[in-house]
Amino acid sequence: MKKGFSRREFLRSMSAAGFGAFAMSAIKAWGLEAITNPLAVYPERGWEDAYRNLWKHDWKFTFLCAPNDTHNCLLNGYVRNGVLVRIGPTMRYGEAQDLEGNRVSHRWDPRICQKGLALTRRIYGDRRISGCMVRSGFKRWVEAGFPRQASGLPAREFFNRGRDQWVRVSHDQAATMVASALKNIAETYSGEKGAALLKAQNYDQEVIAAMDGAGTQCLKFRGGMPLLGITRVFGFYRFANSLALLDQHIRAVGPEKALGGRGFDNYSWHTDLPPGHPMVTGQQTVEFDLSAVEHSKTILVWGMNWITTKMPDAHWLTEARLKGAKVVVIACEYSATASKGDQVMVVRPGTTSALALGLSHVILKERLYDLEYLKQWTDLPLLVRMDTLKTLKAHEVFGTAPSPLSNQTRVLAPGEKEPPPGTQREILISQELRQEWGDHLWWDTSAAVCRPLTRDQVGARSTVGEALLEGSVEVKLADGSKVRCRPVFDLIKQYVEHFDPRTTEELTWAPAREVEELARHIAKEPGTTLFALGMGPNQFFNSDNKDRAVFLLAALTGNVGRIGGNVGSYAGNYRVALFNGSPQYINEDPFHIQLDPSKPARVRQYWRAESAHYYNHEDHPLRVGRKLLTGKTHMPCPTKAMWFANANSILGNVKWHYNTVVNVLPRIEMIAVNEWWWTASCEWADIVFGVDSWAELKHPDLTASVTNPFLQVFPRTPLPRIFETLGDIEVLALVAEKLGQLTQDQRFKQYWEFVREGKTTVYLQRILDNSTNTKGYSMEELEAKAREGIPALMNSRTTPKAVGFEQVTDSRPWYTKSGRLEFYREEEEFIEAGENLPVHREPVDSTFYEPNVIVAPAHEAIRCSRPEQYGVDPGDLSSETRCARNVVKDWRELKASAHPLASKGFKFIFHTPKYRHGAHTTPIDTDMVAVLFGPFGDLHRQDRRSPFVTEGYVDMNPLDARELDIQDGDYVWIDPDPEDRPFRGWEGNQRDYEFSRLLCRARYYPGTPRGVTRMWFNMYGATPGSLEGQRSRADGLAKNPRTGYQGMFRSGSHQSATRGWLKPTLMTDSLVRKALFGQSLGKGFLPDVHCPVGAPREAMVKITKAEPGGTDGKGLWRPAQMGIRPGYESEEMKRYLQGKFVEGEKEA
Amino acid sequence: MRCARGVCMVGERDRARWLIFLALGLALAGGCRDRPQPSGSEIVMLKVEQLPASPEDPAWQKAPEHVARLLLQDIVEPRQLKVTTAELRVRALQDGKKVAFRLQWKDPTKDELPGPGKFLDGCALQVPAEAGASLPAPQMGEPGRAVEILFWSAGWQAMAEGRADRLQALYPNAWVDHYPYEAPALRGNPSSQREMENLYLPARALGNHRAGPRSSAVEEYLAQGPGTLTPRKNSGSHGMGKHNPEGWSVLLTRSLPRSRYVALAVWDGAEGEAGGRKMRTSWIALRETQPPPR
Amino acid sequence: MARVNNWQINREMAYWYPEKRPRRQFAAVFDINKCIGCQSCTLACKTTWTSGKGQEYMLWNNVESKPYGFYPLAWDLKLLQMLGPQRWEGARYIGQTIFEAAPAGRRVRGWQPQERDYAYPNVGEDDCAGLLDKGLGLHVPHTAWFFYLARICNHCSFPACLAACPRGAIYKRQEDGVVLIDQSRCHGYQECVRACPYKKSFFNPLSGTSEKCIGCYPKLERGLQPQCFLNCIGKIRLAGWVSPPSQADPENPIDFLVHIKKVAKPLFPQFGLEPNVYYIPPIHVPTPFLKQMFGPGVEEAVNTYKRAKEDPDLQALLCLLGSTERLMARWRRQGEWVVGAADDGGEIVRVPLKEPVYVRPAFDQRYEIARVNCP
């Protein structure tokens, strides 16, 4: 008998079976059927049904995913056992049609992204809001009848925000509390008595005066980015309008005197507005649908991380490139999009205006500009008086009245009422403004006379001939006096001379040669270059200078207003005017409610708009020394109550967040939030209304986009509500109803009649019928299509949309005084600021040099008000003063200067761009998305210190980190200007400082130049609760034990270093701009068009090592230890990088 | 040394020494392990009234110990080419119907948590399915000549002892936002919830015995050659393992086999052993015997 | 060991089982120049197939930034090291494959990832080779560079996982060449995890078995492209069937790109598995790295892609990617349009090479309203 058995024996015994011997490993014992080769056969495959079964779904439905990313994707939801298990694209965008049957192609499919695919985590996850919650202290305050101190402020013991307990209540109870709080607060601050209390609370006189005695004016509302829900989100402004009824009840005033609440801005609040666009074009923004790149030859992707922020439309860029378009990427790092560039320039942050001027310099110097275009479309030939620095007007020379207008501009007779915005065809101006502006003049060199130029005379109608562009002339005025004038062209050319290629290289870091070549390339074929600017340059203080300079470059090369040659600004989705019939809904007159669904509403606006940047600035206007720099039309009111939806950005992710929660919130008496996901805003709120997710909407809604041609419906969905939630719009109706009960006024309830009847479509159809590009569509049909996953096309003038197309094609005037692209700003505020010319100003904080300096040599047209004139010490560089500190230096002087904190180690620019892993309403905080965010994702959380399965980190140039003894993956402290950040008064307030100071990982990132550090935006910051969770939970998660809020930082956030910045040129009462809706022109403040935008990318920081990056603080972070990280490469890794593992040899 | 000698003398039916051995054995139970002489060729199955329920039962002291030197599994790929666990100490008790084995071996690391690159400690006992003169190949038998295998895994032991069937049982700090089968729609409906859970774990849906969760630390198999290991219905066998700083002590109980030969195998998870990568014995004879009369 | 013929390395090589090609081989082309690293593919796969217990860490589809991105950590670096000198003689690989380099006692040369190697699945995201400093001006090829590498199971013609499985529980489907791990037979020995050079076989600690990409066979069986293809918004992916070079068919879109234009290349052909995902290499990356990763034909591929502006067929086919969920076994260009078709030539989808521009009248007489771009 054989007991032992060797390999040799085994093989011998098997050799009989020949090759089959090796297949022994696959003999099936239970059937003795030999699988000689699983490449060829496998006997029992019934098990495969297991995956077929997993693939199955019971039914599917369509819903619209619309975070503020401009894409708006109709998605299919797949349901199994009543659970939404999976999401996918509808693949039917290629069937979208307009009213005439024009169609786009399936190249628009698929539309979805990883955040949309992961929505199930957000709809079902532990932070999903499953009902209504009220802060226990607030509940007690309401139940106690709103007890107040002598100053009028509520007693402190009721306001332990961020640390308090939460109580679950019904929507009905919550609505009652909100209604009674709104009423009580409005009553408290109405009239003389109210004004006195506000004075006692140290509000600015101007701010108190702006109330006009109406307590309702200190109630602030915000439907975040209303375009993302034209009834659901915009409804908050309708609610604000209805508060005129409350004002009537409180002050016993009639409709003519009654005032509603205040509505915060959106596009400008998000620093998405490019504020120079209205300065040049007179309207909100110029942009083009992204598919337009198909029709251009060169695409300048400028401070825009296109492939990470415009993901479903990134293929247009890569496909245009494939087909031969040149892609030029200008960024302050080797960005994701840089990896798709044919040419890449890495520049210094916040110097875009200088770079555009540098490019213009080459074009002007070498006379490569499109002369015809600038004569037809720009103010460059217009004369400017050197005595007043105002443009020379026809009546000053000829004594004549402004000439009549006939080219698509209509002057309204005094008292004539404007037609509804949607129906307006011509540009409308009041008689008064027409008189004020008059006509301009240009100098005809052939006849040596100056000739008038009206706003009619643009494009083909332009009469500008042999115009004087360079040099100056003496012009004889009607009164006989003479005045020396220079054309705008000449003033600008002289200024731009400063930005020669070498200076441009030193200032912007863009290599001189590259600048010259690029300038010549753009000028070579006018009208074939698309300038796609992103959020990067937009988020610096000098944003308006950037726009004005870029437009100059674009205009010089004939690249404004053409399908294949245009300027675009890409940040946020904002143009509510795409539904310019919206006033039908938001401004329905609450005193004359239209209950007949077949009739249009009667419109009257009782609410007032306000820039949230004042709330962000502690409810103060900008005062520097003796000077008040906030215009009357911009003046804010105190913020006493806030109710918002779809908008974590107004509180949880607010710029200067920690100053807001520590120094601003204590003066606000009610904060109510509509949400479906527990955000940092909820952490700091008093009342949270749990609302439907997009997948559960029971009321349809509309949206559209500035980057694609689609008109989109949020269809009602068959998915039953998963938790105790209501639609946002139902919550509005409910609170209104409660106000009605409290005031015995039925109109509150009637105002939302069609919502309560489940006929929201009535409001939507009114909007469609009264909007320029949607009239002709039926809401029912649109929704039916949407349920099938098919959107419609906007009937805009063109598809793809291109702002400026009508101007260039129909010789239609721009929305400016002259009807032309205006590069010279003659208004007092601009002259004072030294920005009557498109200048470059250094960033207000993020610069290695003296901040906010106007970079200019001596120039006769730059005569700004200097600090002394405002009564401040020229040496005062404090953040606040800096905002209006007009100091002129040429590059040579500036180069020798330094940032005031440089000597104290604050030597890193800290900027916070958006990234692929998060969008406004879908941040980087669901497990599956988070774990793929950056280098520190780990679902198993081996390192207990990690606040979540990923965490915030700062990107540093490895050489910078080394100098500070910071290793890759280490934890670091990031400290901004200690004067006022993370919040004023942090010294001596350890309780708040401990969750406010930014602590995060550092990553060695070779893609950023030295001195420039980056932290991605859209992370959830630390709160007292997240810090408590991290300390008390066994697993160390930064999760609030009371609310489940999940922080992604151990302490602080990307907003620890930001602050509220106010720029004087964005607060004028004189800038001319088109109304938000329709074609009429006006002046001064306009939300989302002419108002402050802040500067969230401005911060110089100090970085210090906190803890080693190795697991639980021991040693090096493992990937660095392994030698596979930048700066830590092992010999093998170096070989790998050089491709040396393969020994290719020369083919003989 | 002496106790070790004692062991090898058991084979030599010397009554006096046997008593000494017992005494020493009791005194040094589980203690002295160094280099016993080969035990000859047999494992003695001592007859008892009742089989012990634990590897720590004092009853084991009565049973003689067989020390088996372990061989490499170097017959089929993937082969074990490095000696890890050198020897295995075996005792056996039987009650006429069932036989209980106690396997003991050195292994300071307790490998009971599964994971990528993490392997589990285990042991197995193999007998020819048929009694007969010629034995099947000791490495998993051969076509037409099946072997019965009883396999114990440290991972199964931990599950049997109640390790939770959730990620955090393996990674205490892990966080997961959501599993589809945890959605409110399924709450209060455990069966469809379970069905839904298994959808995402096909191995479980298909009843793969490896897919846990389970209450038994052992599994019975048939095999007719390498790669043919196939589970079979449990015929009343069970197992229990205890770990101490020195190593494992595992009880394996099964019905008395028809054949009187047994082969054994040990896996050391820390050494990355699994499947064919193991230390094993060749066939060892089993002999029934009565306890020595007092 | 048997001898098989691997056309990607232009020679015979040793393999555990004799050569047997399926009736049809699932294959894919990924255009790296269009990949935006958005991870939609990753999430599409994860939410469909691996949302269960023990699968949390598992990414059947992942996207990593090369050169510093690895999932699992250092996966390809380690294998390149183990494999020793890898020499090509023209298009013929004369170094060792992982089968030929198998150590004693094993069927394949590979390494066993530890659980911590799966941490940081997107490490190196957007990290570039080459330190940046101010004043950079780059032109193709970039001196500082990275690119996105989207990876799924390659459903190889000579799978290492299949060769290494001691239970023969891994097999290749004859009807489509998809490689599967039989979840009812797998015992979780992790031999396949160790053997797969691409590390696309994963051990599930809670199911005790190894799991891998299934090529979405429930979809393939219905004539649909897999989830990671459908959800690819970079529109870089094309699923279909690849023929052996000798039977290349220009009307088969995969063959056209792989065999006719030779613009798409396999990942690490020197490993010897004949992987069936073919990559259009990134044109901005220096050649040596690309050669190491995609083999010697890579220069030609890059040049062909750079010249696409003069090649309407190549343009057309690459614009067709991602325009339909259905499998396109055939394609044809018709002037300014390109058509994706089914096996029988029946049209599935038709798209233009350039999206149309529509200009509407400034005033819409029918609805009596202006149509403007600046409302």
Short mmCIF file of C-alpha atoms in Angstrom, two decimals, chain A residues 961-1130:
data_model
loop_
_atom_site.label_atom_id
_atom_site.label_comp_id
_atom_site.label_asym_id
_atom_site.label_seq_id
_atom_site.Cartn_x
_atom_site.Cartn_y
_atom_site.Cartn_z
CA ALA A 961 6.79 72.55 1.91
CA ARG A 962 10.33 71.27 2.39
CA GLU A 963 11.45 74.72 3.49
CA LEU A 964 8.84 74.61 6.25
CA ASP A 965 9.77 71.04 7.22
CA ILE A 966 6.33 69.89 6.06
CA GLN A 967 6.19 66.36 4.67
CA ASP A 968 3.71 65.11 2.12
CA GLY A 969 0.50 64.17 3.95
CA ASP A 970 1.33 66.01 7.17
CA TYR A 971 -1.34 67.98 8.98
CA VAL A 972 -0.74 71.73 8.84
CA TRP A 973 -2.20 74.88 10.34
CA ILE A 974 -3.21 77.54 7.83
CA ASP A 975 -3.48 81.04 9.25
CA PRO A 976 -4.71 84.08 7.29
CA ASP A 977 -4.41 87.76 8.22
CA PRO A 978 -4.82 87.72 12.03
CA GLU A 979 -6.39 91.17 11.93
CA ASP A 980 -9.85 89.81 11.22
CA ARG A 981 -9.62 86.14 10.30
CA PRO A 982 -10.85 83.49 10.91
CA PHE A 983 -13.08 85.95 12.76
CA ARG A 984 -12.73 89.34 14.42
CA GLY A 985 -11.80 88.89 18.04
CA TRP A 986 -10.47 85.34 17.81
CA GLU A 987 -7.80 86.18 20.33
CA GLY A 988 -9.30 85.50 23.71
CA ASN A 989 -12.16 83.43 22.29
CA GLN A 990 -10.75 79.90 22.44
CA ARG A 991 -14.25 78.40 22.50
CA ASP A 992 -14.90 79.51 18.94
CA TYR A 993 -11.32 79.60 17.72
CA GLU A 994 -10.86 75.86 18.32
CA PHE A 995 -13.30 74.95 15.54
CA SER A 996 -12.47 77.93 13.30
CA ARG A 997 -8.73 77.62 12.81
CA LEU A 998 -7.92 75.70 9.64
CA LEU A 999 -6.23 72.35 10.19
CA CYS A 1000 -5.81 70.11 7.15
CA ARG A 1001 -3.51 67.75 5.29
CA ALA A 1002 -0.79 69.09 3.03
CA ARG A 1003 -0.18 67.47 -0.34
CA TYR A 1004 3.08 67.79 -2.27
CA TYR A 1005 1.73 69.11 -5.55
CA PRO A 1006 4.28 69.73 -8.28
CA GLY A 1007 1.66 71.40 -10.46
CA THR A 1008 1.58 74.69 -8.57
CA PRO A 1009 4.29 77.36 -8.74
CA ARG A 1010 6.15 78.28 -5.58
CA GLY A 1011 4.26 80.67 -3.35
CA VAL A 1012 0.86 79.59 -4.65
CA THR A 1013 -1.19 77.17 -2.57
CA ARG A 1014 -4.57 75.70 -3.38
CA MET A 1015 -7.43 74.14 -1.47
CA TRP A 1016 -10.47 72.77 -3.26
CA PHE A 1017 -13.80 74.39 -2.61
CA ASN A 1018 -17.06 72.70 -1.66
CA MET A 1019 -16.19 70.85 1.48
CA TYR A 1020 -18.15 70.91 4.71
CA GLY A 1021 -16.32 72.88 7.38
CA ALA A 1022 -15.91 72.20 11.06
CA THR A 1023 -18.66 73.20 13.48
CA PRO A 1024 -18.80 72.93 17.26
CA GLY A 1025 -20.77 69.73 16.73
CA SER A 1026 -18.31 68.13 14.31
CA LEU A 1027 -15.48 68.88 16.71
CA GLU A 1028 -17.48 67.36 19.57
CA GLY A 1029 -18.12 64.25 17.49
CA GLN A 1030 -14.46 63.84 16.68
CA ARG A 1031 -13.62 63.99 20.37
CA SER A 1032 -16.44 61.81 21.66
CA ARG A 1033 -16.97 59.13 19.01
CA ALA A 1034 -14.99 55.90 19.20
CA ASP A 1035 -14.32 56.01 15.46
CA GLY A 1036 -13.26 59.64 15.58
CA LEU A 1037 -15.62 60.80 12.83
CA ALA A 1038 -16.16 64.58 12.74
CA LYS A 1039 -19.90 63.98 12.98
CA ASN A 1040 -22.19 66.03 15.19
CA PRO A 1041 -23.65 63.61 17.76
CA ARG A 1042 -26.89 65.64 17.84
CA THR A 1043 -27.45 66.24 14.13
CA GLY A 1044 -25.31 63.80 12.16
CA TYR A 1045 -23.63 66.75 10.43
CA GLN A 1046 -20.43 65.51 8.84
CA GLY A 1047 -17.45 67.84 8.72
CA MET A 1048 -14.60 67.26 6.31
CA PHE A 1049 -12.04 69.18 8.31
CA ARG A 1050 -10.74 68.56 11.80
CA SER A 1051 -11.14 72.28 12.36
CA GLY A 1052 -11.82 75.32 10.21
CA SER A 1053 -12.54 75.13 6.49
CA HIS A 1054 -11.57 76.60 3.12
CA GLN A 1055 -13.56 79.64 4.33
CA SER A 1056 -11.31 80.23 7.36
CA ALA A 1057 -9.08 82.49 5.28
CA THR A 1058 -11.70 84.41 3.29
CA ARG A 1059 -13.46 87.64 4.24
CA GLY A 1060 -16.14 89.98 2.92
CA TRP A 1061 -14.54 92.42 0.50
CA LEU A 1062 -16.39 95.42 -0.95
CA LYS A 1063 -15.10 97.14 -4.09
CA PRO A 1064 -16.10 100.80 -4.67
CA THR A 1065 -16.53 100.49 -8.45
CA LEU A 1066 -19.19 97.82 -7.87
CA MET A 1067 -21.29 100.09 -5.66
CA THR A 1068 -21.97 103.05 -7.96
CA ASP A 1069 -25.29 104.80 -8.49
CA SER A 1070 -24.28 105.83 -11.97
CA LEU A 1071 -23.38 102.78 -14.02
CA VAL A 1072 -25.82 102.29 -16.90
CA ARG A 1073 -27.07 98.74 -17.35
CA LYS A 1074 -29.95 96.79 -18.79
CA ALA A 1075 -32.68 95.68 -16.39
CA LEU A 1076 -32.56 92.09 -15.19
CA PHE A 1077 -35.64 91.21 -17.27
CA GLY A 1078 -36.27 92.70 -20.71
CA GLN A 1079 -34.60 95.48 -22.65
CA SER A 1080 -34.90 98.66 -20.62
CA LEU A 1081 -31.86 100.57 -19.36
CA GLY A 1082 -31.35 102.11 -15.95
CA LYS A 1083 -28.58 103.15 -13.54
CA GLY A 1084 -26.91 102.00 -10.36
CA PHE A 1085 -27.55 98.95 -8.16
CA LEU A 1086 -29.03 95.89 -9.77
CA PRO A 1087 -28.81 92.50 -8.09
CA ASP A 1088 -26.64 90.01 -9.99
CA VAL A 1089 -25.61 92.76 -12.42
CA HIS A 1090 -24.11 95.78 -10.66
CA CYS A 1091 -23.28 95.11 -7.03
CA PRO A 1092 -20.40 93.73 -4.93
CA VAL A 1093 -19.08 90.29 -5.73
CA GLY A 1094 -16.53 89.80 -2.95
CA ALA A 1095 -13.14 88.22 -3.52
CA PRO A 1096 -13.09 84.69 -2.07
CA ARG A 1097 -9.78 83.79 -3.68
CA GLU A 1098 -7.93 86.53 -1.86
CA ALA A 1099 -5.86 85.41 1.12
CA MET A 1100 -2.20 85.43 2.02
CA VAL A 1101 -1.56 82.74 4.58
CA LYS A 1102 1.06 81.36 6.90
CA ILE A 1103 1.46 77.58 6.95
CA THR A 1104 2.95 75.64 9.84
CA LYS A 1105 3.37 71.94 10.49
CA ALA A 1106 0.90 70.48 12.97
CA GLU A 1107 1.30 66.68 13.00
CA PRO A 1108 3.09 63.96 11.03
CA GLY A 1109 1.03 62.36 8.26
CA GLY A 1110 1.65 58.71 9.14
CA THR A 1111 -1.27 56.69 10.47
CA ASP A 1112 -2.34 58.08 13.84
CA GLY A 1113 0.47 60.61 13.73
CA LYS A 1114 3.39 58.22 13.44
CA GLY A 1115 6.00 58.83 10.76
CA LEU A 1116 5.52 59.49 7.08
CA TRP A 1117 2.25 59.13 5.21
CA ARG A 1118 2.47 55.68 3.62
CA PRO A 1119 2.49 56.59 -0.10
CA ALA A 1120 5.40 58.94 0.60
CA GLN A 1121 7.09 56.19 2.59
CA MET A 1122 6.65 53.86 -0.37
CA GLY A 1123 8.52 56.27 -2.63
CA ILE A 1124 5.68 56.83 -5.08
CA ARG A 1125 4.94 60.47 -4.25
CA PRO A 1126 6.35 63.63 -5.84
CA GLY A 1127 9.51 64.51 -3.98
CA TYR A 1128 9.85 61.02 -2.51
CA GLU A 1129 10.51 58.98 -5.64
CA SER A 1130 12.36 55.72 -5.05
#
